[in-house]
Short mmCIF file of C-alpha atoms in Angstrom, two decimals:
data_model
loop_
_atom_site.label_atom_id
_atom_site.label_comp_id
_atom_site.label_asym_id
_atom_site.label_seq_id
_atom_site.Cartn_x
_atom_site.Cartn_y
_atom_site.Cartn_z
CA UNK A 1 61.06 -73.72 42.51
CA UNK A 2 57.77 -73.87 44.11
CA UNK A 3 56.34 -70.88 46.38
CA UNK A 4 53.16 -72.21 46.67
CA UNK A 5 51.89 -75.67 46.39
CA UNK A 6 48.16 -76.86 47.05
CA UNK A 7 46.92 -79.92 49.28
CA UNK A 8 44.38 -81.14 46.81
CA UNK A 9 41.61 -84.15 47.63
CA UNK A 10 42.96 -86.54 45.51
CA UNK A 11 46.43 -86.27 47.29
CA UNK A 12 44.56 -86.50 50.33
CA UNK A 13 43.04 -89.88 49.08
CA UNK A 14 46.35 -91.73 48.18
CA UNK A 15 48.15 -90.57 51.43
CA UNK A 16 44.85 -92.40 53.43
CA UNK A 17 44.78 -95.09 50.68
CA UNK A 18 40.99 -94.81 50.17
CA UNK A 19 40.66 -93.69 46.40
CA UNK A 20 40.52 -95.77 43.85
CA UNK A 21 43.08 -98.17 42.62
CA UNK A 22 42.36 -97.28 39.21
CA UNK A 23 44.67 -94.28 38.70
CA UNK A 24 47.47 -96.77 40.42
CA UNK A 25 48.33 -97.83 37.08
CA UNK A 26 49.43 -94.94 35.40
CA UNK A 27 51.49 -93.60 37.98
CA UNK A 28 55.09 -94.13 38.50
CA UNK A 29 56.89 -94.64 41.86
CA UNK A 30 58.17 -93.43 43.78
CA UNK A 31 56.03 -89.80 43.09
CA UNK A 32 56.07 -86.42 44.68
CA UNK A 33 53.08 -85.40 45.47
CA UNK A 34 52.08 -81.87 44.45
CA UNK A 35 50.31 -80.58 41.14
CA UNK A 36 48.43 -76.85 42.13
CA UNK A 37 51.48 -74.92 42.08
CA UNK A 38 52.91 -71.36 41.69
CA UNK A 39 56.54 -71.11 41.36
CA UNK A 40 59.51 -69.46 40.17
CA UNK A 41 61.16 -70.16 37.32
CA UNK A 42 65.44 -70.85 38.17
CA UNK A 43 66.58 -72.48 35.16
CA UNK A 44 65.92 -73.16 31.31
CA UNK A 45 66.93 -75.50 28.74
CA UNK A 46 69.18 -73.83 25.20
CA UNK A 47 65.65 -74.31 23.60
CA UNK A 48 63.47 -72.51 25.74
CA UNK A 49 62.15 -69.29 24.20
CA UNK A 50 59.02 -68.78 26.36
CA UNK A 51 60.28 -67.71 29.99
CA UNK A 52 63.24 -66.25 31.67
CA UNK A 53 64.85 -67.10 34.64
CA UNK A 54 62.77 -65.30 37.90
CA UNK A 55 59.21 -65.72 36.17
CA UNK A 56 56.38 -66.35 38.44
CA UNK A 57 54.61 -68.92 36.60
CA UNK A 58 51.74 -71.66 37.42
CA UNK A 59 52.00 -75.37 36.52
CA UNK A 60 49.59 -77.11 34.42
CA UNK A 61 50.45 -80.57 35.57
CA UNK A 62 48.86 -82.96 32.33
CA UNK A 63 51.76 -84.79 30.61
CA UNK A 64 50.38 -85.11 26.95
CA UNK A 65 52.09 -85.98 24.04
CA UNK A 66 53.14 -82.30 23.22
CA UNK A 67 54.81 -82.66 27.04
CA UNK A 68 56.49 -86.38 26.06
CA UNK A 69 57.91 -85.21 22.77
CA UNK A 70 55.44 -87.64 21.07
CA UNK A 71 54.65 -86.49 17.28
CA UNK A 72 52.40 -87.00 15.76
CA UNK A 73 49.91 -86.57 19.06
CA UNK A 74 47.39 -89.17 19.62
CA UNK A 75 43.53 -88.38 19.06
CA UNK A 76 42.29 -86.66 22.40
CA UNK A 77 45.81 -84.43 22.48
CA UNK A 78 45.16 -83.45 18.96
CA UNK A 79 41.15 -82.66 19.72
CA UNK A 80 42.46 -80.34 22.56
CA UNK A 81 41.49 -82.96 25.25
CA UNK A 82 45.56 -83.59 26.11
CA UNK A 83 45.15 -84.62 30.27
CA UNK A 84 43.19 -87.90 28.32
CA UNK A 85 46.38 -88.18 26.75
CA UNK A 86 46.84 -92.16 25.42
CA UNK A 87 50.25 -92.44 25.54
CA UNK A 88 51.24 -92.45 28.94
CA UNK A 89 54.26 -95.10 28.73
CA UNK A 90 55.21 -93.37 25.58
CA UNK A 91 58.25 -90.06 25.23
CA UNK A 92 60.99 -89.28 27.12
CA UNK A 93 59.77 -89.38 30.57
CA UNK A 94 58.17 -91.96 33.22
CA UNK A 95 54.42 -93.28 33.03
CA UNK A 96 52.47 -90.87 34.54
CA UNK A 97 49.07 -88.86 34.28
CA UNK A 98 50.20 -85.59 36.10
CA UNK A 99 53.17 -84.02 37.11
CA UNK A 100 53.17 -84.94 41.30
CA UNK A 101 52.17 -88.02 40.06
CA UNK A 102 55.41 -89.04 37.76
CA UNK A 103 58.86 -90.21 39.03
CA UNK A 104 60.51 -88.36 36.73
CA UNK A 105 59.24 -85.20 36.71
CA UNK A 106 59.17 -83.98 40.54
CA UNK A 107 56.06 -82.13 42.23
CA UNK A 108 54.72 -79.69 43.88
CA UNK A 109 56.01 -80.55 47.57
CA UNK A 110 59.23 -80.97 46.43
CA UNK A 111 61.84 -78.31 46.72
CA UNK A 112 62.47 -77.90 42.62
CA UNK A 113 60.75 -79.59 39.68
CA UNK A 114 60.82 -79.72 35.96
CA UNK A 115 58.03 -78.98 33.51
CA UNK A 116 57.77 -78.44 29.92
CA UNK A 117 57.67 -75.00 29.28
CA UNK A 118 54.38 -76.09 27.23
CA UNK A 119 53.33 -76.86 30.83
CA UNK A 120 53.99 -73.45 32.13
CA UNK A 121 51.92 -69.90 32.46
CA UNK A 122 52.71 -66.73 33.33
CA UNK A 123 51.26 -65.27 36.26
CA UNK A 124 49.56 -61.55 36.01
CA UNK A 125 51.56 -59.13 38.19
CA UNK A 126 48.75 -57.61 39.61
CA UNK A 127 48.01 -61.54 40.94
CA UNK A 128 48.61 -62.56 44.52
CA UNK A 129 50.38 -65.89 44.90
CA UNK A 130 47.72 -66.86 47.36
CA UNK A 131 45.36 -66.60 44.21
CA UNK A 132 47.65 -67.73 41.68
CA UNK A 133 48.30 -71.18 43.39
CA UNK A 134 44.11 -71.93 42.71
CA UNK A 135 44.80 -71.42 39.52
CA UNK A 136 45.10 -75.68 38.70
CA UNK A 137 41.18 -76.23 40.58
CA UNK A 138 39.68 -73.30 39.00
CA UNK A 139 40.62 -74.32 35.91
CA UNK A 140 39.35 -78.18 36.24
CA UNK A 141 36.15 -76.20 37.52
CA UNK A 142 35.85 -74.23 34.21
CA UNK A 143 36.81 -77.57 32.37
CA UNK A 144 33.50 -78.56 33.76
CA UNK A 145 30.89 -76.04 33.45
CA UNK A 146 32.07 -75.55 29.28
CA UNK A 147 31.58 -79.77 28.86
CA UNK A 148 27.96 -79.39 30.79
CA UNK A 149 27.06 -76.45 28.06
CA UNK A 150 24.61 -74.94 30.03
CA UNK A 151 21.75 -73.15 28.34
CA UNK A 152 19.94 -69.74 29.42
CA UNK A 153 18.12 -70.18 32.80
CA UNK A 154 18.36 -73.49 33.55
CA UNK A 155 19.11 -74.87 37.31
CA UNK A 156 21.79 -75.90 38.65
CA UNK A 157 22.26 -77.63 41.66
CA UNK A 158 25.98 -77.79 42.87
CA UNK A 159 26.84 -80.46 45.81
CA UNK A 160 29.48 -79.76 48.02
CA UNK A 161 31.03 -76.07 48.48
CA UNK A 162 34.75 -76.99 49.54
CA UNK A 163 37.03 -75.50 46.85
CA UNK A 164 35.75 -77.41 43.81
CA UNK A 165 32.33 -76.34 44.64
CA UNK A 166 33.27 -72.93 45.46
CA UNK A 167 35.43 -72.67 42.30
CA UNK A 168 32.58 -74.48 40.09
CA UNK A 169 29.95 -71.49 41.19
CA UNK A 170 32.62 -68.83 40.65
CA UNK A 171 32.91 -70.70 36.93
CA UNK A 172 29.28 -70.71 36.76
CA UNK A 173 28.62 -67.21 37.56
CA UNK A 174 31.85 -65.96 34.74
CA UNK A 175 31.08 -68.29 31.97
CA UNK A 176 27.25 -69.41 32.27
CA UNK A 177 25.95 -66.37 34.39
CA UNK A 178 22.02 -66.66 33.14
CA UNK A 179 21.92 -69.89 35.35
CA UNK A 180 20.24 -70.36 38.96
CA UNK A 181 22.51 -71.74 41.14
CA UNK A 182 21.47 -73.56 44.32
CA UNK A 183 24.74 -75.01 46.27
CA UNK A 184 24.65 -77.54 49.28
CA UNK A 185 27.51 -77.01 51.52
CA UNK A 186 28.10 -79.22 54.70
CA UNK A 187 29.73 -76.50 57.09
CA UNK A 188 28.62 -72.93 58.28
CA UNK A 189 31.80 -71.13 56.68
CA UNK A 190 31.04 -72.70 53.47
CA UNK A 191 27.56 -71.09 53.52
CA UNK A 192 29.05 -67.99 53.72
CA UNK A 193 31.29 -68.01 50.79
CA UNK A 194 29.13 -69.94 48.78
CA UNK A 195 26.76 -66.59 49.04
CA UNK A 196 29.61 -64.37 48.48
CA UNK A 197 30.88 -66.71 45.42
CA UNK A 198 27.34 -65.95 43.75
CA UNK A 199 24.90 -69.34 44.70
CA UNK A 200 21.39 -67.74 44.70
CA UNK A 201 20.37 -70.51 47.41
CA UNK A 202 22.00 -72.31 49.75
CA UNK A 203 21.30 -75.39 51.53
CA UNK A 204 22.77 -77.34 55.01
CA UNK A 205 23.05 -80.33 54.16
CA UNK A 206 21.50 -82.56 57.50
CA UNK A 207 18.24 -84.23 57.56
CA UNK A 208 16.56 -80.97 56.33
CA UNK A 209 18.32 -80.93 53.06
CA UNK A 210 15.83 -83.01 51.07
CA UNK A 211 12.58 -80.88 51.85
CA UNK A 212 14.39 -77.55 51.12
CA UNK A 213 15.52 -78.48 48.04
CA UNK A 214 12.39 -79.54 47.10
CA UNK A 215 10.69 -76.42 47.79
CA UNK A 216 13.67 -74.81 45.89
CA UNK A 217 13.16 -77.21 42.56
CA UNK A 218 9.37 -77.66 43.08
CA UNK A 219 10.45 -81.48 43.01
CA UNK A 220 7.79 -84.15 44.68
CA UNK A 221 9.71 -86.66 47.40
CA UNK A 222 8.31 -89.50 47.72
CA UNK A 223 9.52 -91.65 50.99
CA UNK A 224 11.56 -95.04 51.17
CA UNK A 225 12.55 -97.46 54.12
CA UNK A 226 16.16 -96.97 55.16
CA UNK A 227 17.11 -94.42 53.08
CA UNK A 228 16.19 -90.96 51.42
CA UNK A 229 13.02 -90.12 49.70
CA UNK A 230 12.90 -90.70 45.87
CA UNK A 231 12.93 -87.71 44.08
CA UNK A 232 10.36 -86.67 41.00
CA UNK A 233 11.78 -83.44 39.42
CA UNK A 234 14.93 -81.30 40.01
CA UNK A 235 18.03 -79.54 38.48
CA UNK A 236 18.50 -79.39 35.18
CA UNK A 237 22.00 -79.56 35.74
CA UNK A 238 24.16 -81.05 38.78
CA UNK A 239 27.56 -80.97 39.73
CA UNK A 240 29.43 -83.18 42.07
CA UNK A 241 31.99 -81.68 44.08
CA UNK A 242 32.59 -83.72 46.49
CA UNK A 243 32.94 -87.86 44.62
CA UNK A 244 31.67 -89.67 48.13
CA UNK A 245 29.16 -92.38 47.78
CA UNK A 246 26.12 -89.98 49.32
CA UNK A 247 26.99 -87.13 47.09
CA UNK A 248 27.01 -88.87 43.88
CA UNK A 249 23.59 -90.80 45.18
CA UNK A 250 22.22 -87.45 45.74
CA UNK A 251 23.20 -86.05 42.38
CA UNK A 252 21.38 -89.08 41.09
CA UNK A 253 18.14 -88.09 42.66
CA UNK A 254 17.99 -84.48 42.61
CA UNK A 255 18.28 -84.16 38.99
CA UNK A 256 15.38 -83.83 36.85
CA UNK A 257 14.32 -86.49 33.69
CA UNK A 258 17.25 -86.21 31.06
CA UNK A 259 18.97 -84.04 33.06
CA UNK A 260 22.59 -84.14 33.11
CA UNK A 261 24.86 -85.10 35.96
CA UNK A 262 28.61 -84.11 36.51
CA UNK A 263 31.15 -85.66 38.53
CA UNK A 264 33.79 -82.67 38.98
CA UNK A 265 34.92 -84.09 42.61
CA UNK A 266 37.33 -87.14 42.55
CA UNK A 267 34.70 -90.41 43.02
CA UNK A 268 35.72 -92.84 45.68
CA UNK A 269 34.91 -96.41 45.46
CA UNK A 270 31.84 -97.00 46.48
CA UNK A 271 28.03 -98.85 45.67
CA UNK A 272 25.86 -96.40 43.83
CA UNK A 273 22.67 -97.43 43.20
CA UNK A 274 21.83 -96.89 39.27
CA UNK A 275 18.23 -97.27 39.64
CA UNK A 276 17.65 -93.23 39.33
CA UNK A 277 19.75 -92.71 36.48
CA UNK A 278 18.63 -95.32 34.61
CA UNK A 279 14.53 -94.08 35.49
CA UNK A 280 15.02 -90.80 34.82
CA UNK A 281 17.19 -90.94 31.79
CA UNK A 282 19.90 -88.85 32.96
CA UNK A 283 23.24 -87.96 31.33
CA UNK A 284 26.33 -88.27 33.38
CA UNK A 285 29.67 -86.24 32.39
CA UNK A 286 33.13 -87.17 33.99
CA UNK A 287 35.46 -83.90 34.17
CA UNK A 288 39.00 -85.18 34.98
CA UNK A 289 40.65 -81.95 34.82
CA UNK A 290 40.82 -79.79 31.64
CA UNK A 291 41.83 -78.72 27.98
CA UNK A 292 41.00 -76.59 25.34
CA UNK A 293 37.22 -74.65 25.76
CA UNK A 294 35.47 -73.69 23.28
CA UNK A 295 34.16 -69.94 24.05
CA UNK A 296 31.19 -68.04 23.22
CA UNK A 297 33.13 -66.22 20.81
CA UNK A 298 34.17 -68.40 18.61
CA UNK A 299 38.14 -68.76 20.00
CA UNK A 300 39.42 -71.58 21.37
CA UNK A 301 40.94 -71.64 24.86
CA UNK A 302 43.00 -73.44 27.09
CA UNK A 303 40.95 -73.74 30.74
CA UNK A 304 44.01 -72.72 32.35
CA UNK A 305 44.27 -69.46 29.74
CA UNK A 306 40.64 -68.81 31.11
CA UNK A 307 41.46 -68.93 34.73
CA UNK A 308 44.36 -66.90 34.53
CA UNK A 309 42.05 -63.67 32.64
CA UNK A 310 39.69 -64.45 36.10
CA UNK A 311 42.18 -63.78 38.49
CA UNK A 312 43.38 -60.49 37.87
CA UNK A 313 39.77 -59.38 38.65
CA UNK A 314 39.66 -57.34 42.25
CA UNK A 315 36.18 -58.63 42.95
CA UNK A 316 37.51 -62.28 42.24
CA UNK A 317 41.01 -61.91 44.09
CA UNK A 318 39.05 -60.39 47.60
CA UNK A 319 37.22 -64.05 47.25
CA UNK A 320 39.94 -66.46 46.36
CA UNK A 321 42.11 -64.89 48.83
CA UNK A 322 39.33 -66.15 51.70
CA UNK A 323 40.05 -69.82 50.20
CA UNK A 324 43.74 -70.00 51.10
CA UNK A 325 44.46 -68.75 54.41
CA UNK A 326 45.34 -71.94 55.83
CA UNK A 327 49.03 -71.77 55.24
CA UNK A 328 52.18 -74.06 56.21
CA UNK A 329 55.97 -74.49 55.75
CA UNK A 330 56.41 -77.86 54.26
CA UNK A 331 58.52 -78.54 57.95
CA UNK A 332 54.66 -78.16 59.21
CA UNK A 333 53.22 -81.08 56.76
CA UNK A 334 51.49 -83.04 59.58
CA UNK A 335 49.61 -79.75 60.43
CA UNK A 336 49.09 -79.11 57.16
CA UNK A 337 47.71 -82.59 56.33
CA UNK A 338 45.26 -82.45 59.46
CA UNK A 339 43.90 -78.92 58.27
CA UNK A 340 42.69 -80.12 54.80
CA UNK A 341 41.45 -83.07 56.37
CA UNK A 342 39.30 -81.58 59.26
CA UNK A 343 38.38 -78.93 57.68
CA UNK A 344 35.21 -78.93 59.63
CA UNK A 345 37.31 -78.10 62.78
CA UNK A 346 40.38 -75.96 60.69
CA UNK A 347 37.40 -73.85 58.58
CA UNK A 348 40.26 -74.72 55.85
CA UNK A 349 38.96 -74.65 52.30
CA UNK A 350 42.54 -75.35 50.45
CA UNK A 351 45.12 -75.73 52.67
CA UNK A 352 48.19 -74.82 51.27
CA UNK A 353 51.96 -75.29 51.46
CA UNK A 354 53.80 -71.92 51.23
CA UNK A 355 57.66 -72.64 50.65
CA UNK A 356 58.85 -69.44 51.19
CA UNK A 357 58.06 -68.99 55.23
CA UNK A 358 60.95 -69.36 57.32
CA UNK A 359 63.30 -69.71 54.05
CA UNK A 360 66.12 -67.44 53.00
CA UNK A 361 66.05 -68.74 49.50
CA UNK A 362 62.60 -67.01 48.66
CA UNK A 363 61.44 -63.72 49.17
CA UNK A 364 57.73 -62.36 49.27
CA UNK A 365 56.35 -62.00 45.89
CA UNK A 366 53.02 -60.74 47.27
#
């Protein structure tokens, strides 16, 4: 049963109908929408050994072939890489990338689901479930600062600071903390938090942007009719939060020769034009969501295991709790839907469902 349950941007983008059509075809309808969730756990199958009825636990939404019941797994499951999972019309349920995404398995704005108890963690005690319900994002944040591998004091340039961006410099500063991180956020509350998530520079994005971040990256603009100045130099690294047709032109530009670019935000159709990627020889990651990190130490980690040893932090909770203050009873949705998409006007970062206001069947597990 859900407590918590997150808006998220690509939910956002199939409720307005402008993301890509591409993810249409492995997803089964009708869906419910809902994947970042925190919930309690009501009932278990005879062959469940892992949780008891009452857990708090968090969903981690990929249905895999571990998930399907599909032995042996097929070659990205087996590597660790199981939300690239091949066999999506495969096992004993419906086609579907995600759970919220899959007729058969329910989601997160639903009032019950079902998961595979492969699917499920437990959440810390000490863990708000305010914080806990960020626990899907930051984890497809940490997914992609471990594929960027990020080496000892290189820049990194992070576009956007909504909660991907925000989550992706909290990510930066745990697992690659040598880095210099300059963010770009589009409204004043996100310059705020993007200081207090640990971006050594910030940047408005406006018609100002270009010549700050050149002074920032010592990077040489040189000017074009109709449209921004070509850039020479950059960040070593850059990571697109945001998946709109300027950001991903921008992370084009602003990264330096055989840099690396990586698309962490959802990309919406659009016309990109390839002519700076190509001339500067850039790399370009794609970081769906996440899977099994390989850690400084040696041991081998599930992204979501990662988050979850994050969030019982104090330091970390006090800033994750700012992200999720915009909170609704599903009954609210239209409110709720208008806050994470004016968030400009709401000051909403992740606007959240929380199923247990004005409900006798859940009580407060803060």
């Amino acid at each position: 049963r859900p407590l918590m349950s997150g808006i998220c941007g690509s939910d956002l983008s199939v409720l307005s109908s402008t993301g890509s059509r591409y993810l249409s075809a492995v997803t089964s309808f009708p869906f419910t929408p809902g994947h970042e969730v925190v919930g309690e756990v009501i009932e278990i199958g005879n062959e469940v050994l892992s949780f008891q009825v009452g857990e708090r636990v968090v969903l981690e939404p990929a249905l895999g072939c571990e998930v399907r019941g599909i032995s042996p797994p097929c070659e990205p499951c087996n590597s660790g890489n199981y939300a690239n999972c091949e066999r999506l019309t495969e096992g004993n349920i419906g086609l579907g990338l995600q759970t919220g995404y899959c007729h058969d398995t329910g989601g997160g704005w639903g009032s019950q689901l079902i998961a595979h108890e492969k699917q499920l963690h437990k959440v810390p005690a000490q863990v708000p479930t305010s914080v806990a319900v960020l626990t899907e994002p930051l984890s497809c944040a940490i997914h992609g600062v471990f594929q960027a591998k990020i080496q000892k004091g290189d820049t990194v340039l992070v576009i956007g600071c909504g909660s991907l961006g925000l989550l992706t410099i909290l990510s930066l500063k745990a697992f690659a903390p040598t880095c210099r991180i300059i963010a770009v956020a589009k409204h004043s509350h996100q310059v705020d938090l993007a200081s207090k998530f640990g971006a050594d520079y910030i940047v408005k994005s406006g018609k100002s942007s270009y010549s700050e971040l050149s002074e920032l990256t010592k990077a040489k603009l040189y000017p074009l009719i109709l449209e921004p100045p070509a850039v020479i130099g950059g960040s070593d690294f850059t990571f697109d939060c945001v998946g709109t047709q300027s950001s991903v032109r921008d992370a084009f530009r602003w990264t330096r020769s055989h840099g690396t670019v990586v698309l962490v935000g959802m990309p919406k159709p659009s016309k990109i034009d390839l002519a700076p990627f190509w001339a500067q020889e850039l790399s370009l990651i794609g970081t769906y969501a996440y899977g099994i990190e390989s850690t400084s130490t040696g041991l081998r980690k599930r992204s979501f295991e990662l988050a979850l040893e994050l969030l019982p932090q104090k330091n970390i909770q006090d800033n994750l709790l700012k992200l999720t203050q915009n909170q609704f009873p599903l009954s609210k949705y239209r409110d709720a839907l208008k806050s994470a998409i004016t968030t400009g006007k709401s000051r909403s970062i992740k606007t959240v469902f929380d199923f247990r206001q004005n409900s006798i069947w859940y009580k407060d597990q803060e």
